[in-house]
C-alpha positions as CSV (number, residue, x, y, z in Angstrom):
1,M,-9.5,244.2,179.9
2,Q,-9.7,245.0,183.5
3,G,-11.1,248.4,184.3
4,A,-8.7,251.9,185.1
5,G,-6.7,251.0,188.0
6,E,-7.0,247.1,187.4
7,K,-4.4,244.7,187.8
8,P,-5.2,242.4,184.4
9,T,-6.1,239.0,184.9
10,Q,-6.8,237.1,181.8
11,G,-4.5,237.2,178.2
12,I,-5.2,239.1,174.8
13,Y,-6.7,235.6,174.3
14,S,-8.7,236.2,177.4
15,V,-9.2,239.8,176.4
16,F,-12.6,238.5,174.3
17,P,-15.7,236.1,175.7
18,M,-14.4,232.7,173.9
19,P,-17.2,231.0,171.5
20,Q,-18.7,228.0,173.4
21,G,-18.2,224.2,172.4
22,Y,-14.3,224.7,170.8
23,P,-13.1,221.7,171.6
24,A,-9.3,222.8,174.2
25,Q,-6.1,223.4,171.4
26,P,-2.7,222.6,174.1
27,Q,0.0,224.6,173.6
28,G,2.6,224.3,170.9
29,H,-0.3,223.1,168.0
30,P,-0.5,225.9,165.5
31,A,-4.4,227.1,165.8
32,Q,-6.2,226.6,162.9
33,P,-7.8,228.8,160.4
34,Q,-11.3,229.6,159.8
35,G,-13.3,227.5,157.5
36,H,-10.6,224.8,157.6
37,P,-11.6,221.0,159.0
38,A,-11.4,220.1,161.9
39,Q,-8.0,217.6,162.4
40,P,-9.2,213.7,162.8
41,Q,-9.3,212.7,166.3
42,G,-7.7,209.6,167.6
43,H,-6.0,206.6,165.6
44,P,-7.3,205.2,162.7
45,A,-9.2,202.3,161.7
46,Q,-7.4,199.0,162.1
47,P,-7.9,196.8,158.8
48,Q,-10.5,193.8,159.2
49,G,-7.8,190.6,160.9
50,H,-5.7,192.8,163.0
51,P,-5.9,193.2,166.6
52,A,-6.6,196.6,167.0
53,Q,-4.2,199.9,168.3
54,P,-3.3,199.9,171.9
55,Q,-4.8,203.1,173.4
56,G,-3.1,206.0,174.7
57,H,-0.4,206.7,172.4
58,P,0.9,210.0,172.6
59,A,0.6,212.7,169.9
60,Q,3.3,213.8,168.2
61,P,4.2,217.3,169.8
62,Q,4.9,220.4,167.4
63,A,6.7,223.6,167.8
64,Y,4.4,226.3,167.8
65,P,4.8,229.6,166.7
66,G,2.6,231.9,168.0
67,N,-0.5,234.0,169.4
68,V,-1.5,236.2,172.2
69,Y,-3.6,235.1,174.6
70,S,-4.9,232.3,176.7
71,T,-6.0,231.0,180.9
72,A,-5.9,226.6,180.1
73,P,-4.4,225.3,182.8
74,T,-2.7,222.3,180.0
75,P,0.5,222.0,179.7
76,Y,2.4,221.8,176.6
77,P,3.2,218.9,175.0
78,S,7.0,218.7,174.4
79,N,8.8,216.5,172.0
80,M,11.6,217.3,174.4
81,P,11.2,217.3,177.9
82,G,11.7,220.3,179.0
83,Q,12.8,222.0,175.6
84,P,10.7,225.4,174.9
85,M,8.8,225.2,172.4
86,P,8.0,228.1,169.7
87,Y,3.9,229.0,169.3
88,P,3.1,227.0,165.8
89,P,2.0,229.3,162.7
90,A,-1.8,228.8,162.3
91,G,-2.9,226.7,160.0
92,Q,-0.4,224.1,160.2
93,P,-1.7,220.7,160.9
94,R,-1.6,218.8,163.7
95,A,0.4,215.0,164.0
96,N,-1.2,212.5,163.9
97,A,-0.7,209.4,166.8
98,L,2.2,207.1,167.4
99,H,1.4,204.1,165.6
100,H,3.2,200.4,166.2
101,P,2.7,197.8,163.6
102,Q,1.3,194.9,164.9
103,N,2.0,190.9,164.2
104,V,4.2,191.7,161.4
105,Q,5.4,188.8,160.1
106,Q,8.8,187.5,159.7
107,P,10.6,187.3,156.5
108,P,11.2,182.8,155.7
109,V,15.1,182.2,157.1
110,V,17.2,181.0,154.0
111,H,20.0,178.4,154.7
112,Q,23.2,178.6,152.7
113,Q,25.9,176.3,151.9
114,P,29.1,177.4,154.4
115,A,31.8,179.0,151.4
116,T,35.0,176.9,151.1
117,N,37.7,178.4,153.2
118,R,39.7,179.9,150.4
119,A,36.7,182.4,150.1
120,A,36.1,182.3,153.4
121,K,39.7,183.8,154.1
122,R,39.6,186.3,151.0
123,K,36.6,187.8,152.5
124,S,37.8,187.9,156.0
125,L,40.4,190.1,154.9
126,I,38.5,192.5,153.0
127,K,37.1,192.9,155.8
128,C,39.7,193.8,158.1
129,F,41.0,195.9,155.0
130,I,37.7,197.8,155.2
131,C,37.8,198.0,158.8
132,L,41.5,199.4,158.9
133,I,40.8,202.3,156.1
134,T,37.6,203.5,157.1
135,P,38.9,205.5,160.5
136,L,41.5,206.7,158.8
137,I,39.4,208.0,156.1
138,L,36.6,209.5,158.3
139,G,39.3,211.0,160.0
140,A,41.4,212.6,157.3
141,A,37.7,213.9,156.2
142,V,36.9,215.2,159.8
143,G,40.8,216.9,159.5
144,I,40.1,218.5,156.5
145,G,36.7,220.2,158.2
146,L,38.5,221.5,160.9
147,W,41.4,223.2,158.8
148,W,38.7,224.6,156.7
149,Y,36.7,226.0,159.0
150,F,39.2,227.8,161.3
151,T,41.3,228.7,157.7
152,G,39.4,228.5,154.6
153,R,35.7,230.1,155.8
154,P,34.3,231.5,152.8
155,S,33.7,235.5,152.9
156,S,30.4,234.7,153.7
157,E,30.7,233.4,156.8
158,F,32.5,235.7,158.3
159,C,30.6,238.7,160.1
160,N,27.2,236.9,159.4
161,G,25.3,239.1,161.8
162,V,26.2,236.8,164.9
163,D,26.3,239.8,167.7
164,E,29.1,239.1,169.8
165,K,31.1,242.0,170.2
166,E,28.6,244.9,171.2
167,G,27.0,244.9,168.2
168,L,29.4,244.2,165.7
169,V,28.6,241.7,163.0
170,E,31.5,239.3,163.9
171,L,34.5,240.4,166.1
172,G,35.5,236.8,166.1
173,C,36.6,238.0,162.3
174,V,39.1,240.2,163.7
175,T,41.3,237.1,165.4
176,E,41.2,235.7,161.9
177,R,42.7,238.0,159.5
178,P,44.2,241.6,160.1
179,S,42.2,243.8,162.3
180,S,43.3,246.5,160.0
181,E,40.4,244.9,157.1
182,F,37.7,245.6,159.7
183,C,35.6,248.9,159.2
184,N,38.6,250.7,157.5
185,G,35.9,251.8,154.8
186,V,37.9,249.7,152.5
187,D,35.5,247.1,150.5
188,E,38.0,243.9,150.7
189,K,35.6,241.2,150.8
190,Q,32.8,242.7,148.9
191,G,31.7,244.5,151.6
192,L,30.8,242.1,154.1
193,D,34.1,243.6,156.2
194,E,32.4,247.0,156.5
195,L,28.5,245.7,157.5
196,G,28.0,246.9,161.2
197,C,30.1,249.7,161.3
198,V,27.7,252.3,161.1
199,R,25.3,252.6,165.0
200,I,22.8,254.7,167.0
201,S,23.8,255.4,170.5
202,D,22.2,256.6,173.6
203,Q,18.9,258.4,173.8
204,A,20.2,262.0,172.2
205,K,20.8,259.3,169.4
206,V,23.9,260.2,168.5
207,V,26.0,258.7,165.7
208,Q,28.9,256.4,166.4
209,V,31.1,254.6,163.8
210,Y,34.2,251.4,164.7
211,N,37.1,253.0,164.8
212,N,38.9,250.3,163.8
213,K,42.6,252.3,164.6
214,Q,41.7,252.1,168.6
215,S,39.0,248.9,168.1
216,T,36.4,250.4,169.9
217,W,33.2,252.9,169.1
218,S,33.6,256.7,168.8
219,T,31.2,259.3,168.7
220,V,30.9,261.3,165.2
221,C,31.6,265.2,166.3
222,A,29.0,267.6,164.6
223,D,32.5,269.5,163.1
224,N,32.0,269.0,159.4
225,W,28.7,266.9,159.6
226,R,26.7,267.4,156.2
227,V,23.6,265.7,155.3
228,A,25.4,263.8,153.0
229,H,26.9,262.2,155.8
230,A,23.6,261.3,157.2
231,L,22.8,260.2,154.2
232,L,25.6,257.3,153.7
233,A,24.9,256.6,157.6
234,C,21.4,255.7,157.1
235,K,22.5,253.4,154.2
236,Q,24.9,251.8,156.3
237,L,21.7,251.1,158.8
238,G,20.1,249.5,156.5
239,F,17.3,252.4,155.5
240,E,17.2,254.7,151.9
241,S,16.8,257.9,153.4
242,I,17.1,260.2,156.4
243,D,14.4,261.6,158.2
244,S,16.5,264.2,160.2
245,T,19.9,265.1,161.3
246,H,20.6,267.4,164.3
247,R,23.9,268.4,166.3
248,V,23.2,267.5,170.1
249,Y,26.5,269.5,173.5
250,L,28.2,267.0,174.5
251,S,26.9,267.7,178.3
252,Y,23.6,266.4,176.6
253,I,24.8,262.7,175.9
254,N,25.8,259.9,178.1
255,A,29.5,259.3,179.8
256,Q,29.5,255.9,178.3
257,F,29.3,257.5,174.8
258,K,32.0,260.0,175.9
259,T,35.1,258.4,175.6
260,S,36.0,257.7,172.5
261,F,35.2,260.6,169.2
262,V,36.2,261.2,165.5
263,T,35.6,264.1,163.5
264,I,34.7,264.0,159.5
265,D,38.1,264.5,157.3
266,T,36.6,265.5,153.8
267,S,39.7,265.0,152.1
268,K,39.1,261.1,152.6
269,P,37.6,259.6,149.5
270,S,35.3,256.2,150.9
271,D,31.8,254.6,150.3
272,Y,31.5,254.5,154.3
273,L,31.0,256.5,156.8
274,Q,34.1,254.7,158.7
275,G,36.1,255.8,156.0
276,K,36.1,259.4,156.2
277,I,36.8,259.3,159.8
278,K,40.2,260.5,161.9
279,T,40.6,259.8,165.2
280,S,40.1,263.5,168.3
281,S,40.8,263.9,171.8
282,T,37.4,265.6,171.7
283,C,35.1,267.7,169.8
284,P,36.4,270.8,168.6
285,S,32.6,272.3,168.3
286,G,32.0,270.8,171.6
287,K,28.8,269.3,169.4
288,A,28.3,266.0,168.1
289,A,25.8,264.6,165.5
290,T,22.6,263.0,165.3
291,L,20.7,260.8,163.7
292,S,16.7,259.7,162.5
293,C,16.9,257.8,159.2
294,I,12.8,257.3,159.5
295,K,9.8,258.4,160.8
296,C,8.6,255.9,163.4
297,G,7.4,254.6,166.2
298,V,4.6,257.6,166.4
299,R,1.4,256.8,166.2
300,E,-1.2,259.6,165.3
301,M,-4.1,257.6,167.5
302,N,-3.1,258.0,171.4
303,Q,-6.3,257.7,172.5
304,R,-6.3,254.9,175.5
305,I,-9.5,252.4,175.7
306,V,-8.8,251.0,179.1
307,G,-10.2,247.6,179.5
308,G,-11.2,246.8,176.2
309,K,-10.2,243.9,174.0
310,N,-10.3,245.0,170.4
311,A,-7.7,246.9,169.4
312,L,-8.6,250.5,167.5
313,E,-7.6,251.6,163.4
314,G,-4.1,253.2,163.7
315,E,-3.3,252.3,167.5
316,W,-1.0,249.8,166.7
317,P,0.3,251.5,163.0
318,W,3.4,248.6,162.7
319,Q,1.7,245.0,162.9
320,V,1.3,243.2,160.3
321,S,-0.4,239.5,159.4
322,L,1.7,237.3,157.3
323,H,-0.2,234.7,155.6
324,Y,1.0,231.5,154.2
325,K,-0.7,229.9,151.4
326,H,-3.5,232.5,151.6
327,H,-4.2,232.2,155.8
328,H,-2.6,234.2,158.9
329,S,-0.1,232.0,160.0
330,C,2.1,234.5,162.1
331,G,2.8,238.5,163.3
332,G,5.4,240.8,162.4
333,S,6.2,244.3,162.9
334,L,6.9,246.9,160.1
335,V,10.9,248.4,160.8
336,A,10.9,250.2,157.1
337,P,8.9,250.6,154.4
338,Q,9.9,247.2,152.6
339,W,11.3,244.9,155.8
340,V,9.2,243.2,158.8
341,V,10.7,241.2,161.4
342,T,8.8,237.9,162.8
343,A,10.2,235.1,164.4
344,A,12.2,232.7,163.1
345,H,10.1,229.4,163.9
346,C,7.5,230.7,162.0
347,V,9.5,230.6,158.4
348,S,12.1,227.7,159.1
349,S,10.4,225.0,158.2
350,S,11.5,223.4,154.2
351,G,7.9,224.8,152.8
352,M,7.3,227.8,155.4
353,S,10.5,229.0,154.5
354,M,10.1,229.5,150.7
355,A,9.4,233.6,150.1
356,S,6.8,233.3,147.2
357,R,4.4,231.1,149.5
358,W,3.8,234.2,151.9
359,D,2.0,237.8,151.6
360,V,1.8,240.6,153.9
361,Y,-0.7,242.7,155.2
362,G,-1.1,246.4,157.0
363,G,-2.6,248.6,157.6
364,L,-5.9,247.1,158.8
365,I,-6.8,245.8,162.3
366,D,-9.9,243.4,160.7
367,L,-8.5,240.3,158.6
368,R,-11.7,240.6,156.4
369,T,-11.3,243.7,155.2
370,K,-7.5,242.5,153.9
371,R,-8.5,242.6,150.2
372,W,-9.6,246.4,150.3
373,M,-8.4,248.4,153.5
374,G,-4.2,249.0,154.3
375,S,-1.8,248.0,151.8
376,S,-0.4,244.8,151.2
377,S,2.6,242.7,149.4
378,E,4.4,239.5,148.9
379,V,7.9,238.6,150.5
380,S,11.4,238.5,147.9
381,S,13.4,237.2,150.8
382,I,13.0,235.3,154.5
383,L,15.8,235.9,156.3
384,S,16.4,234.0,159.5
385,H,19.1,234.1,162.2
386,P,22.2,232.0,161.1
387,R,22.3,231.0,164.9
388,Y,18.8,229.9,165.5
389,D,17.8,226.9,167.1
390,S,15.2,225.4,166.8
391,E,14.9,223.1,170.0
392,T,15.8,226.2,172.4
393,Q,14.4,228.7,170.4
394,D,18.0,230.8,171.2
395,Y,17.8,233.6,168.4
396,D,14.4,233.0,167.4
397,I,14.4,236.3,165.1
398,A,13.9,236.5,161.2
399,L,13.6,239.0,158.6
400,M,11.4,239.1,155.8
401,R,12.0,241.7,152.9
402,L,9.0,242.8,150.8
403,R,8.8,242.9,146.8
404,S,7.6,246.2,147.2
405,R,7.1,249.2,149.5
406,M,4.7,249.2,151.9
407,K,2.4,252.6,151.6
408,I,3.0,254.3,154.6
409,S,-0.5,255.8,156.0
410,P,-1.5,257.2,160.4
411,N,-2.9,253.4,160.2
412,L,0.1,252.2,158.3
413,L,4.3,253.4,160.4
414,P,6.7,251.7,161.3
415,V,8.4,250.9,164.7
416,C,11.5,251.8,165.7
417,L,13.9,249.6,166.2
418,P,16.1,250.2,169.9
419,Y,19.1,252.0,170.1
420,K,22.7,251.5,172.0
421,G,22.1,251.9,175.5
422,L,18.2,252.4,175.5
423,K,17.1,250.3,178.7
424,F,14.2,249.1,180.5
425,E,13.6,249.1,184.0
426,D,11.7,245.8,185.4
427,E,7.9,245.5,186.0
428,K,7.8,248.5,182.8
429,E,4.2,248.1,180.9
430,C,4.5,247.5,177.2
431,S,1.6,245.9,174.8
432,I,1.4,243.0,172.6
433,S,-0.9,242.9,170.0
434,G,-2.4,239.9,167.2
435,W,-4.8,238.1,165.7
436,G,-3.7,235.0,167.4
437,Q,-6.4,232.4,169.6
438,T,-7.7,234.2,172.8
439,S,-7.6,230.7,174.8
440,Q,-5.6,228.1,174.9
441,S,-9.0,225.8,175.4
442,S,-10.3,227.2,171.8
443,S,-9.6,227.3,168.0
444,Y,-11.1,230.5,167.8
445,I,-9.1,232.6,165.3
446,P,-10.6,236.5,165.6
447,N,-11.0,238.4,162.2
448,V,-10.1,241.9,164.5
449,L,-6.6,242.6,166.1
450,Q,-6.2,242.1,169.9
451,K,-4.6,243.3,172.4
452,A,-3.3,243.7,176.2
453,E,-0.6,245.3,178.4
454,V,1.8,243.4,180.1
455,E,5.0,243.9,182.0
456,L,8.5,243.6,182.0
457,I,10.3,240.5,184.1
458,N,13.7,240.4,184.4
459,S,15.5,237.4,183.4
460,K,16.9,236.5,186.6
461,R,13.2,235.7,187.6
462,C,12.5,234.6,184.2
463,N,14.8,231.7,184.8
464,S,14.2,230.7,188.4
465,S,12.9,227.4,189.4
466,Y,9.3,227.8,190.0
467,V,9.3,229.8,186.1
468,Y,11.5,228.5,183.4
469,S,14.2,226.8,185.2
470,G,17.2,228.3,182.7
471,K,15.7,228.1,179.6
472,I,15.9,231.9,179.1
473,S,19.3,232.9,177.1
474,P,20.2,236.4,177.1
475,R,18.4,236.9,173.4
476,M,15.3,236.4,175.0
477,T,12.9,238.5,177.2
478,C,9.8,237.4,179.7
479,A,6.7,239.6,179.8
480,G,3.3,238.9,181.1
481,F,2.2,238.7,184.5
482,L,3.1,235.2,186.6
483,S,-0.3,235.2,188.7
484,G,-0.9,234.6,184.6
485,G,-4.2,235.9,183.0
486,V,-2.2,237.9,180.2
487,D,0.0,236.0,177.8
488,S,0.1,235.3,173.4
489,C,-0.7,232.2,172.4
490,Q,-1.1,230.0,168.8
491,G,-1.1,232.5,166.4
492,D,0.9,235.3,167.8
493,S,4.1,234.5,166.7
494,G,6.2,237.3,165.3
495,G,4.1,239.8,166.5
496,P,5.6,242.9,168.5
497,L,6.2,243.6,172.6
498,V,7.1,247.3,172.4
499,C,7.5,249.5,175.2
500,K,7.2,253.7,175.1
501,E,10.0,255.6,175.9
502,D,10.1,259.6,176.0
503,G,6.4,259.3,173.4
504,I,7.9,256.6,171.2
505,W,7.2,253.4,170.7
506,Y,10.0,250.5,170.4
507,L,10.1,247.4,169.1
508,T,11.4,245.2,172.2
509,G,10.3,241.6,171.7
510,A,9.0,239.4,168.7
511,T,6.5,236.8,170.1
512,S,8.5,233.5,170.1
513,W,7.4,230.8,172.7
514,G,6.2,229.7,176.4
515,E,4.0,227.3,178.1
516,G,0.6,226.9,177.9
517,C,-1.1,230.6,177.8
518,A,-1.7,232.8,180.6
519,L,-0.9,230.0,183.0
520,M,0.5,230.7,186.2
521,Y,4.5,231.0,186.3
522,K,4.6,230.3,182.5
523,P,4.6,234.3,180.9
524,G,5.3,234.8,177.6
525,V,8.6,234.6,175.8
526,Y,10.3,237.1,173.4
527,A,13.1,237.4,171.0
528,N,15.2,240.1,172.6
529,V,14.7,243.1,169.8
530,L,17.2,245.1,171.8
531,E,20.0,242.0,172.4
532,L,19.4,241.2,168.2
533,S,18.8,244.9,166.6
534,S,22.5,244.9,165.4
535,W,21.7,241.4,163.5
536,I,18.4,243.0,162.3
537,S,20.5,246.4,161.0
538,Q,23.6,244.7,159.7
539,T,21.2,242.2,157.6
540,M,19.0,244.6,156.2
541,E,22.5,246.8,155.6
542,K,22.8,244.4,153.7
543,Y,20.8,243.4,150.9
544,L,19.8,247.0,151.1
């Protein structure tokens, strides 16, 4: 880290001095856990009698889930040219080099007697029949599949968490069934048609519900608002309890959230908040209801260490370590006692998608103390975004539901999910943290949590031809410095990018991918939590 007033020139990784003698680790390969034997290098020896394999075959590129920090200029090899690759989880094995068989002996040619003319004609007719009937069968199958997809999909595919209409689970459902069934307070699709109908908006944290009669989001007035309604709203946001609820004058609310209002109708029986509302032109009391479901984003340790590299206890209390088969693999962010946000690429492979192989450790900064410090839990389920694309790394977000609640303490606290309307200006100073490699040129993984400060980079600049050439989707955000020097790296994948607003820390991104570590014009890319927070809330609500 640089001293006060200086621009950082090294990544989180580069914040620490690197041990000498470690081999260069190309971006995209998972960081090796400490104590594991090094991977064999080069091509395996050829058997006796065969010529040696030609040299120069490239090693198979690996997708990589992430870490924080590096400076080596080695570009990340990609198995699909031009495609972004995620930082691999720490401890993933590297791929062997390609091998091409040499001197493979061809099987002997067997000559057969020609069939009789009658047998040959019979075979010819059978082949023609197969050629004619196969396209018809395939066409029918495709037609049936398309018909089922557009008219007969199971309810589990409706409102599946894809944010297409301002945070609603899936407003495409509205065009395929009566809109009166969506967010009407009546459970008609095993609750799936009532997911994502409540949200927290504006800096004032006002409560909004989706008004299906007006097809818009409406601010809930404080009139007739009770604690019971607040608890119901929090449960619909995926939280088990409430932190606080208040009333705020409408004059303190942003204009975009004062276009539609609803009041609570106490005479309406419903298990959902949206089933207890009635439309109103304004709030009779002149006040709206505000809500906080969980104490989050406020740490007790406020000391700032300029130029430091090791994090202090309680400095980043939401940072957790995700252990796959008892070794650190990825990072994550605690957003509720039983929920962790991480990157989908950390858990996308068949083996790593098994919840029973994962453990989560929080409330500590030194991984060597995980057995007696902080809190830990097994994972009961892993839920990746249904639109995650392993080639482009779009929608690179996932949730882990913990088997037991984490023990909240000054060293272990949730980070806040962003509210609707929260925006951060370009070049805003934010923070990243993780246990990933401290340099691209070294496989060293620190035991102590590392941290660094980075700047947000707007998508237009990050998508420019000299940076990532259009690879940045709306579900991604860039952070770092175009001059390089500070970045995430292997082992940091899924870890938090957090930004502070009005004294509260908000989860802004989850470490996703990048080209190299801390290279010039190659900043870190993070899953954009501001765009994906609705899916997070809806998934938490569904599995509460």
